[in-house]
């Protein structure tokens, strides 16, 4: 259990912490270049955290961790989107200097990239959630569009992650030669295996029980009254 908690904490830290238009950005945005170097460091931390989840090798625990992680990730993505929209921040604007806008900018860029990593390495589990949540689909499309115009992803491996993830999830049409390099034979077996379906049923059952317990705790309580003589 301690190892599961450690993985979850590492993933949470990792998650929270190309068409490139130059219409608004200066030819050389030194602040953006500094951020891109920081982004490389952040990506290494994210991939290390994800490696721990892969090595957990327990589909039941992976399911629970990814459930919690994705809910948190998309909550941060939505909150950050609202900040950027309120500030009228365009992805091809000069890199923001305001702390609040800068934080929202980095959260969108880093969480979108990290979601791509998770979707490619755990396609069946992610599909189970993503395909059932249309709000996430719209939010992810917005995040991808933002990322593709920032200049952070132009060229290199990180852009490739976004492209592969978009094809894996059906956001863009799959190329004739598309393959998910992280998909394993085990992923395909799990999709139809009774063991995986059993895990899904057990997890839904557990979640319903937890929700009922919360409702009971929220219910009215009989308070003790003093009887005055």
CSV table of N, CA and C in Angstrom, one decimal, residues 43 47 50 54 116-123 157 160-161 164-165 168 178-187:
chain,number,residue,atom,x,y,z
A,43,UNK,N,9.6,17.3,-18.0
A,43,UNK,CA,9.2,16.1,-18.7
A,43,UNK,C,10.0,14.8,-18.2
A,47,UNK,N,8.2,11.5,-16.7
A,47,UNK,CA,8.4,10.1,-17.3
A,47,UNK,C,9.0,9.2,-16.2
A,50,UNK,N,6.0,8.2,-14.2
A,50,UNK,CA,5.2,7.2,-15.0
A,50,UNK,C,5.8,5.8,-15.0
A,54,UNK,N,4.2,2.1,-14.3
A,54,UNK,CA,4.2,1.0,-15.2
A,54,UNK,C,4.8,-0.2,-14.5
A,116,UNK,N,-0.7,12.7,-22.6
A,116,UNK,CA,-0.3,12.0,-23.7
A,116,UNK,C,0.5,10.8,-23.4
A,117,UNK,N,1.5,10.9,-22.4
A,117,UNK,CA,2.3,9.8,-21.9
A,117,UNK,C,1.4,8.7,-21.3
A,118,UNK,N,0.5,9.1,-20.5
A,118,UNK,CA,-0.4,8.1,-19.8
A,118,UNK,C,-1.3,7.4,-20.8
A,119,UNK,N,-1.9,8.2,-21.8
A,119,UNK,CA,-2.7,7.6,-22.8
A,119,UNK,C,-2.0,6.5,-23.7
A,120,UNK,N,-0.8,6.8,-24.0
A,120,UNK,CA,0.0,5.9,-24.8
A,120,UNK,C,0.4,4.6,-24.1
A,121,UNK,N,0.7,4.8,-22.8
A,121,UNK,CA,1.2,3.7,-22.0
A,121,UNK,C,0.1,2.8,-21.4
A,122,UNK,N,-1.0,3.4,-21.2
A,122,UNK,CA,-2.2,2.7,-20.6
A,122,UNK,C,-3.4,3.0,-21.5
A,123,UNK,N,-3.4,2.6,-22.7
A,123,UNK,CA,-4.5,3.0,-23.7
A,123,UNK,C,-5.8,2.4,-23.3
A,157,UNK,N,10.7,15.1,-29.8
A,157,UNK,CA,9.9,14.0,-29.3
A,157,UNK,C,8.6,14.4,-28.7
A,160,UNK,N,5.8,14.7,-31.1
A,160,UNK,CA,5.5,13.3,-31.5
A,160,UNK,C,4.5,12.7,-30.6
A,161,UNK,N,4.7,12.9,-29.3
A,161,UNK,CA,3.8,12.3,-28.2
A,161,UNK,C,2.4,12.9,-28.5
A,164,UNK,N,0.9,11.2,-31.6
A,164,UNK,CA,0.5,9.8,-31.4
A,164,UNK,C,-0.7,9.7,-30.5
A,165,UNK,N,-0.7,10.5,-29.4
A,165,UNK,CA,-1.9,10.5,-28.5
A,165,UNK,C,-3.2,10.9,-29.2
A,168,UNK,N,-4.2,7.9,-31.2
A,168,UNK,CA,-4.7,6.8,-30.3
A,168,UNK,C,-6.1,7.0,-29.8
A,178,UNK,N,0.1,4.0,-38.6
A,178,UNK,CA,0.1,4.3,-37.2
A,178,UNK,C,0.3,3.1,-36.3
A,179,UNK,N,1.1,3.2,-35.3
A,179,UNK,CA,1.3,2.2,-34.3
A,179,UNK,C,1.6,2.9,-33.0
A,180,UNK,N,1.0,2.5,-31.9
A,180,UNK,CA,1.3,3.0,-30.6
A,180,UNK,C,2.6,2.2,-30.1
A,181,UNK,N,3.7,2.9,-30.0
A,181,UNK,CA,4.9,2.1,-29.7
A,181,UNK,C,4.9,1.6,-28.3
A,182,UNK,N,4.0,2.0,-27.4
A,182,UNK,CA,4.0,1.5,-26.1
A,182,UNK,C,2.9,0.5,-25.8
A,183,UNK,N,2.0,0.3,-26.8
A,183,UNK,CA,1.0,-0.7,-26.7
A,183,UNK,C,1.6,-2.1,-26.7
A,184,UNK,N,1.2,-3.0,-25.8
A,184,UNK,CA,1.7,-4.3,-25.7
A,184,UNK,C,0.6,-5.3,-26.0
A,185,UNK,N,1.0,-6.5,-26.2
A,185,UNK,CA,0.0,-7.6,-26.4
A,185,UNK,C,-0.9,-7.7,-25.2
A,186,UNK,N,-0.4,-7.4,-24.1
A,186,UNK,CA,-1.2,-7.5,-22.8
A,186,UNK,C,-2.3,-6.5,-22.8
A,187,UNK,N,-2.1,-5.3,-23.4
A,187,UNK,CA,-3.1,-4.3,-23.5
A,187,UNK,C,-4.3,-4.8,-24.3
